[in-house]
Amino acid sequence: QKEVEQNSGPLSVPEGAIASLNCTYSDRGSQSFFWYRQYSGKSPELIMFIYSNGDKEDGRFTAQLNKASQYVSLLIRDSQPSDSATYLCAGTPNTNAGKSTFGDGTTLTVKP
Amino acid sequence: NAGVTQTPKFRILKIGQSMTLQCTQDMNHNYMYWYRQDPGMGLKLIYYSVGAGITDKGEVPNGYNVSRSTTEDFPLRLELAAPSQTSVYFCASTSGMRGGNYGYTFGSGTRLTVV
């Protein structure tokens, strides 16, 4: 079992819809979780991080963490074509030199 | 405000050649990392450093080496290049403040092909 698993995708949603990206993790020592967006041929860029159970909102993005279920998600509201990218989920134990373990990513396409 | 700078952006190596991928950050971050990303896959950790003079192996260190003589620089050395090292290499950093990771800043990547 991979330490961090994401929906293999690809995921396609119409413009203006809510895109839901999901991630599960196996290491209960993971404390902090990150969502990165990666456009084709570019480097990942940080969108959100979350370390407490519950929801964290930033503009159109909401990260959700459920440590009991070992589940992390990212919701993108009012999806735009510019949101089309690969989204990487990463988990990090707080006491492990900040090393993040990444999932393989979910590719999102937002259709106009 | 450069962030994390990687050079070169592209490189083609012949089997058995060696090279150094350069990485420099100007954010005074303590923690630095090298990852590789194969097509359609996530990132795998090669080496990491928590400060000048301190380095350690990640998940896939074979065929690579690193050094960290200053806070700013974290070069990755490939010895005896093999086709399996064809990949995109990313350098990343985070502050490491209070021992934490508050999200990585990535360099633009080096696309390496070994033929």
CSV table of N, CA and C in Angstrom, one decimal, chain B:
chain,number,residue,atom,x,y,z
B,1,ASN,N,13.7,38.8,-5.7
B,1,ASN,CA,13.1,37.7,-4.9
B,1,ASN,C,13.1,36.4,-5.7
B,2,ALA,N,14.3,35.7,-5.8
B,2,ALA,CA,14.4,34.6,-6.7
B,2,ALA,C,13.8,33.3,-6.2
B,3,GLY,N,13.8,33.1,-4.9
B,3,GLY,CA,13.2,31.8,-4.4
B,3,GLY,C,14.2,30.7,-4.5
B,4,VAL,N,13.9,29.7,-5.2
B,4,VAL,CA,14.7,28.5,-5.4
B,4,VAL,C,15.1,28.5,-6.9
B,5,THR,N,16.4,28.5,-7.2
B,5,THR,CA,16.9,28.5,-8.5
B,5,THR,C,17.7,27.3,-8.8
B,6,GLN,N,17.3,26.6,-9.9
B,6,GLN,CA,17.9,25.4,-10.4
B,6,GLN,C,18.5,25.6,-11.7
B,7,THR,N,19.7,25.0,-11.9
B,7,THR,CA,20.4,25.0,-13.2
B,7,THR,C,21.0,23.6,-13.4
B,8,PRO,N,21.1,23.1,-14.6
B,8,PRO,CA,20.5,23.7,-15.8
B,8,PRO,C,19.0,23.3,-15.9
B,9,LYS,N,18.3,23.8,-16.9
B,9,LYS,CA,16.9,23.5,-17.1
B,9,LYS,C,16.7,22.2,-17.8
B,10,PHE,N,17.6,21.9,-18.7
B,10,PHE,CA,17.6,20.7,-19.6
B,10,PHE,C,19.0,20.2,-19.7
B,11,ARG,N,19.1,18.8,-19.8
B,11,ARG,CA,20.4,18.3,-20.0
B,11,ARG,C,20.3,16.9,-20.6
B,12,ILE,N,21.1,16.6,-21.6
B,12,ILE,CA,21.2,15.2,-22.1
B,12,ILE,C,22.6,14.6,-21.8
B,13,LEU,N,22.6,13.5,-21.1
B,13,LEU,CA,23.8,12.9,-20.7
B,13,LEU,C,24.0,11.5,-21.4
B,14,LYS,N,25.2,11.1,-21.7
B,14,LYS,CA,25.4,9.8,-22.2
B,14,LYS,C,25.6,8.9,-21.0
B,15,ILE,N,25.3,7.6,-21.2
B,15,ILE,CA,25.5,6.6,-20.2
B,15,ILE,C,26.9,6.6,-19.6
B,16,GLY,N,27.1,6.7,-18.3
B,16,GLY,CA,28.4,6.7,-17.7
B,16,GLY,C,28.9,8.0,-17.4
B,17,GLN,N,28.3,9.1,-18.0
B,17,GLN,CA,28.8,10.4,-17.7
B,17,GLN,C,28.3,10.9,-16.3
B,18,SER,N,28.9,11.9,-15.8
B,18,SER,CA,28.5,12.5,-14.5
B,18,SER,C,28.1,14.0,-14.7
B,19,MET,N,27.4,14.5,-13.7
B,19,MET,CA,27.0,15.9,-13.8
B,19,MET,C,26.5,16.3,-12.4
B,20,THR,N,26.5,17.6,-12.2
B,20,THR,CA,26.0,18.2,-11.0
B,20,THR,C,24.8,19.1,-11.3
B,21,LEU,N,23.7,18.9,-10.6
B,21,LEU,CA,22.5,19.7,-10.7
B,21,LEU,C,22.7,20.8,-9.6
B,22,GLN,N,22.6,22.0,-9.9
B,22,GLN,CA,22.7,23.1,-9.0
B,22,GLN,C,21.4,23.5,-8.4
B,23,CYS,N,21.4,23.9,-7.1
B,23,CYS,CA,20.2,24.4,-6.5
B,23,CYS,C,20.6,25.5,-5.5
B,24,THR,N,20.0,26.7,-5.6
B,24,THR,CA,20.3,27.8,-4.6
B,24,THR,C,19.0,28.4,-4.2
B,25,GLN,N,18.9,28.7,-2.9
B,25,GLN,CA,17.7,29.4,-2.4
B,25,GLN,C,18.2,30.6,-1.6
B,26,ASP,N,17.4,31.7,-1.7
B,26,ASP,CA,17.7,33.0,-1.1
B,26,ASP,C,16.7,33.3,0.0
B,27,MET,N,16.1,32.3,0.6
B,27,MET,CA,15.0,32.6,1.6
B,27,MET,C,15.5,32.3,3.0
B,28,ASN,N,16.8,31.9,3.1
B,28,ASN,CA,17.4,31.5,4.4
B,28,ASN,C,16.7,30.3,5.0
B,29,HIS,N,16.2,29.4,4.1
B,29,HIS,CA,15.5,28.2,4.6
B,29,HIS,C,16.6,27.2,5.1
B,30,ASN,N,16.2,26.5,6.2
B,30,ASN,CA,17.1,25.5,6.7
B,30,ASN,C,17.0,24.2,6.0
B,31,TYR,N,15.8,23.8,5.7
B,31,TYR,CA,15.5,22.5,5.1
B,31,TYR,C,15.5,22.6,3.6
B,32,MET,N,16.3,21.7,3.0
B,32,MET,CA,16.3,21.6,1.5
B,32,MET,C,16.2,20.1,1.1
B,33,TYR,N,15.6,19.9,-0.1
B,33,TYR,CA,15.3,18.5,-0.6
B,33,TYR,C,15.6,18.4,-2.1
B,34,TRP,N,15.9,17.2,-2.5
B,34,TRP,CA,15.9,16.8,-3.9
B,34,TRP,C,14.9,15.7,-4.1
B,35,TYR,N,14.0,16.0,-5.1
B,35,TYR,CA,13.0,15.0,-5.5
B,35,TYR,C,13.2,14.7,-7.0
B,36,ARG,N,12.8,13.5,-7.4
B,36,ARG,CA,12.7,13.2,-8.8
B,36,ARG,C,11.2,12.9,-9.2
B,37,GLN,N,10.8,13.2,-10.4
B,37,GLN,CA,9.4,12.9,-10.8
B,37,GLN,C,9.5,12.2,-12.1
B,38,ASP,N,9.1,11.0,-12.2
B,38,ASP,CA,9.0,10.2,-13.4
B,38,ASP,C,7.6,10.5,-14.0
B,39,PRO,N,7.4,10.3,-15.3
B,39,PRO,CA,6.2,10.7,-16.0
B,39,PRO,C,4.9,10.1,-15.4
B,40,GLY,N,3.9,10.9,-15.1
B,40,GLY,CA,2.7,10.4,-14.5
B,40,GLY,C,2.8,10.0,-13.1
B,41,MET,N,3.9,10.3,-12.4
B,41,MET,CA,4.1,9.8,-11.1
B,41,MET,C,4.2,11.0,-10.1
B,42,GLY,N,4.2,10.7,-8.8
B,42,GLY,CA,4.4,11.7,-7.8
B,42,GLY,C,5.9,11.9,-7.7
B,43,LEU,N,6.3,12.6,-6.6
B,43,LEU,CA,7.7,12.9,-6.4
B,43,LEU,C,8.3,12.0,-5.4
B,44,LYS,N,9.5,11.5,-5.7
B,44,LYS,CA,10.2,10.6,-4.8
B,44,LYS,C,11.4,11.3,-4.2
B,45,LEU,N,11.7,11.2,-2.9
B,45,LEU,CA,12.7,11.9,-2.3
B,45,LEU,C,14.1,11.2,-2.5
B,46,ILE,N,15.1,12.0,-2.9
B,46,ILE,CA,16.4,11.4,-3.2
B,46,ILE,C,17.3,11.7,-2.0
B,47,TYR,N,17.5,12.9,-1.6
B,47,TYR,CA,18.3,13.3,-0.5
B,47,TYR,C,17.6,14.6,0.2
B,48,TYR,N,18.0,14.8,1.4
B,48,TYR,CA,17.5,16.0,2.1
B,48,TYR,C,18.6,16.5,3.0
B,49,SER,N,18.4,17.8,3.5
B,49,SER,CA,19.3,18.4,4.4
B,49,SER,C,18.5,19.3,5.3
B,50,VAL,N,18.9,19.3,6.6
B,50,VAL,CA,18.2,20.1,7.6
B,50,VAL,C,19.1,21.3,8.0
B,51,GLY,N,20.3,21.4,7.4
B,51,GLY,CA,21.1,22.6,7.6
B,51,GLY,C,22.5,22.4,7.0
B,52,ALA,N,23.3,23.4,7.0
B,52,ALA,CA,24.6,23.3,6.4
B,52,ALA,C,25.4,22.2,7.1
B,53,GLY,N,26.0,21.4,6.3
B,53,GLY,CA,26.8,20.3,6.9
B,53,GLY,C,26.1,19.0,7.2
B,54,ILE,N,24.8,19.0,7.1
B,54,ILE,CA,23.9,17.9,7.5
B,54,ILE,C,23.1,17.4,6.3
B,55,THR,N,23.3,16.2,5.9
B,55,THR,CA,22.6,15.6,4.8
B,55,THR,C,22.2,14.2,5.1
B,56,ASP,N,21.1,13.7,4.5
B,56,ASP,CA,20.7,12.3,4.7
B,56,ASP,C,20.0,11.8,3.5
B,57,LYS,N,19.9,10.4,3.4
B,57,LYS,CA,19.3,9.8,2.3
B,57,LYS,C,17.8,9.8,2.4
B,58,GLY,N,17.2,9.9,1.2
B,58,GLY,CA,15.7,9.7,1.1
B,58,GLY,C,15.3,8.3,0.7
B,59,GLU,N,14.3,8.3,-0.1
B,59,GLU,CA,13.7,7.0,-0.6
B,59,GLU,C,14.5,6.3,-1.7
B,60,VAL,N,15.1,7.2,-2.6
B,60,VAL,CA,15.8,6.6,-3.8
B,60,VAL,C,17.2,7.3,-4.0
B,61,PRO,N,18.1,7.0,-3.0
B,61,PRO,CA,19.4,7.7,-3.1
B,61,PRO,C,20.5,7.1,-4.0
B,62,ASN,N,20.3,5.9,-4.4
B,62,ASN,CA,21.3,5.2,-5.2
B,62,ASN,C,21.6,5.9,-6.5
B,63,GLY,N,22.9,6.1,-6.7
B,63,GLY,CA,23.4,6.7,-7.9
B,63,GLY,C,23.5,8.2,-7.8
B,64,TYR,N,23.3,8.8,-6.6
B,64,TYR,CA,23.3,10.2,-6.4
B,64,TYR,C,24.1,10.5,-5.1
B,65,ASN,N,24.6,11.8,-5.1
B,65,ASN,CA,25.2,12.2,-3.9
B,65,ASN,C,25.0,13.7,-3.7
B,66,VAL,N,25.1,14.2,-2.5
B,66,VAL,CA,24.8,15.6,-2.2
B,66,VAL,C,25.8,16.2,-1.2
B,67,SER,N,25.9,17.5,-1.2
B,67,SER,CA,26.6,18.2,-0.2
B,67,SER,C,25.9,19.5,0.2
B,68,ARG,N,26.1,20.0,1.4
B,68,ARG,CA,25.5,21.2,1.8
B,68,ARG,C,26.5,22.0,2.7
B,69,SER,N,27.3,22.8,2.0
B,69,SER,CA,28.4,23.5,2.6
B,69,SER,C,27.9,24.9,3.1
B,70,THR,N,26.8,25.4,2.5
B,70,THR,CA,26.2,26.7,3.0
B,70,THR,C,24.7,26.5,3.1
B,71,THR,N,24.1,27.4,3.8
B,71,THR,CA,22.6,27.4,3.9
B,71,THR,C,21.9,27.5,2.5
B,72,GLU,N,22.6,28.3,1.6
B,72,GLU,CA,21.9,28.6,0.3
B,72,GLU,C,22.0,27.5,-0.7
B,73,ASP,N,23.1,26.7,-0.7
B,73,ASP,CA,23.4,25.8,-1.8
B,73,ASP,C,23.2,24.4,-1.5
B,74,PHE,N,22.6,23.6,-2.4
B,74,PHE,CA,22.4,22.2,-2.2
B,74,PHE,C,22.5,21.4,-3.5
B,75,PRO,N,23.7,21.2,-4.0
B,75,PRO,CA,23.9,20.6,-5.3
B,75,PRO,C,23.7,19.1,-5.2
B,76,LEU,N,23.2,18.5,-6.3
B,76,LEU,CA,23.0,17.0,-6.4
B,76,LEU,C,23.9,16.5,-7.5
B,77,ARG,N,24.7,15.5,-7.1
B,77,ARG,CA,25.7,14.9,-8.0
B,77,ARG,C,25.2,13.6,-8.6
B,78,LEU,N,25.2,13.4,-9.9
B,78,LEU,CA,24.9,12.1,-10.5
B,78,LEU,C,26.2,11.5,-11.0
B,79,GLU,N,26.6,10.4,-10.5
B,79,GLU,CA,27.8,9.7,-10.9
B,79,GLU,C,27.4,8.5,-11.8
B,80,LEU,N,28.1,8.3,-12.9
B,80,LEU,CA,27.9,7.2,-13.8
B,80,LEU,C,26.4,7.1,-14.2
B,81,ALA,N,26.0,8.1,-15.0
B,81,ALA,CA,24.5,8.2,-15.4
B,81,ALA,C,24.0,6.9,-16.0
B,82,ALA,N,22.8,6.5,-15.7
B,82,ALA,CA,22.1,5.4,-16.3
B,82,ALA,C,20.8,5.8,-16.8
B,83,PRO,N,20.2,5.1,-17.8
B,83,PRO,CA,18.9,5.4,-18.4
B,83,PRO,C,17.8,5.5,-17.3
B,84,SER,N,17.9,4.8,-16.2
B,84,SER,CA,16.9,4.8,-15.2
B,84,SER,C,16.9,6.2,-14.4
B,85,GLN,N,17.9,7.0,-14.7
B,85,GLN,CA,18.0,8.3,-14.0
B,85,GLN,C,17.3,9.4,-14.9
B,86,THR,N,16.8,9.0,-16.1
B,86,THR,CA,16.0,9.9,-16.9
B,86,THR,C,14.8,10.3,-16.1
B,87,SER,N,14.7,11.6,-15.8
B,87,SER,CA,13.6,12.1,-15.0
B,87,SER,C,13.6,13.6,-15.0
B,88,VAL,N,12.6,14.2,-14.2
B,88,VAL,CA,12.7,15.6,-13.9
B,88,VAL,C,13.0,15.7,-12.5
B,89,TYR,N,14.0,16.5,-12.2
B,89,TYR,CA,14.5,16.7,-10.8
B,89,TYR,C,14.1,18.1,-10.3
B,90,PHE,N,13.5,18.0,-9.1
B,90,PHE,CA,13.1,19.2,-8.4
B,90,PHE,C,13.9,19.4,-7.1
B,91,CYS,N,14.3,20.6,-6.9
B,91,CYS,CA,14.9,21.0,-5.6
B,91,CYS,C,13.8,21.8,-4.9
B,92,ALA,N,13.7,21.6,-3.6
B,92,ALA,CA,12.7,22.3,-2.8
B,92,ALA,C,13.3,22.8,-1.5
B,93,SER,N,12.6,23.7,-0.9
B,93,SER,CA,13.1,24.2,0.5
B,93,SER,C,11.9,24.6,1.3
B,94,THR,N,12.1,24.5,2.6
B,94,THR,CA,11.1,25.1,3.5
B,94,THR,C,11.8,25.6,4.7
B,95,SER,N,11.2,26.5,5.5
B,95,SER,CA,12.0,27.2,6.5
B,95,SER,C,12.5,26.2,7.6
B,96,GLY,N,11.7,25.2,8.0
B,96,GLY,CA,12.2,24.3,9.1
B,96,GLY,C,12.0,25.0,10.4
B,97,MET,N,11.4,26.2,10.4
B,97,MET,CA,11.2,26.9,11.7
B,97,MET,C,10.4,26.0,12.7
B,98,ARG,N,10.9,25.9,13.9
B,98,ARG,CA,10.3,25.1,14.9
B,98,ARG,C,10.2,23.6,14.5
B,99,GLY,N,11.1,23.2,13.6
B,99,GLY,CA,11.2,21.9,13.1
B,99,GLY,C,10.0,21.5,12.2
B,100,GLY,N,9.3,22.5,11.7
B,100,GLY,CA,8.1,22.1,10.9
B,100,GLY,C,8.3,22.4,9.4
B,101,ASN,N,7.4,21.8,8.7
B,101,ASN,CA,7.3,22.0,7.2
B,101,ASN,C,6.0,22.8,7.0
B,102,TYR,N,6.1,24.0,6.4
B,102,TYR,CA,5.0,24.9,6.2
B,102,TYR,C,4.7,24.9,4.7
B,103,GLY,N,5.2,23.9,4.0
B,103,GLY,CA,5.0,23.9,2.5
B,103,GLY,C,6.3,24.2,1.8
B,104,TYR,N,6.5,23.5,0.8
B,104,TYR,CA,7.7,23.6,0.0
B,104,TYR,C,7.6,24.8,-1.0
B,105,THR,N,8.8,25.4,-1.2
B,105,THR,CA,9.0,26.2,-2.4
B,105,THR,C,9.9,25.4,-3.4
B,106,PHE,N,9.4,25.2,-4.6
B,106,PHE,CA,10.1,24.4,-5.5
B,106,PHE,C,10.9,25.3,-6.5
B,107,GLY,N,12.0,24.7,-7.0
B,107,GLY,CA,12.7,25.3,-8.1
B,107,GLY,C,11.9,24.9,-9.4
B,108,SER,N,12.4,25.4,-10.5
B,108,SER,CA,11.7,25.2,-11.8
B,108,SER,C,12.0,23.8,-12.4
B,109,GLY,N,12.9,23.1,-11.9
B,109,GLY,CA,13.2,21.7,-12.3
B,109,GLY,C,14.3,21.6,-13.3
B,110,THR,N,14.9,20.4,-13.4
B,110,THR,CA,15.9,20.1,-14.4
B,110,THR,C,15.4,18.8,-15.1
B,111,ARG,N,15.2,18.9,-16.4
B,111,ARG,CA,14.7,17.8,-17.2
B,111,ARG,C,16.0,17.1,-17.7
B,112,LEU,N,16.2,15.8,-17.2
B,112,LEU,CA,17.4,15.1,-17.6
B,112,LEU,C,17.1,13.9,-18.4
B,113,THR,N,17.8,13.7,-19.5
B,113,THR,CA,17.7,12.5,-20.3
B,113,THR,C,19.0,11.8,-20.4
B,114,VAL,N,19.1,10.5,-20.1
B,114,VAL,CA,20.3,9.8,-20.2
B,114,VAL,C,20.1,8.8,-21.4
B,115,VAL,N,21.1,8.9,-22.4
B,115,VAL,CA,21.0,8.1,-23.6
B,115,VAL,C,22.2,7.2,-23.8
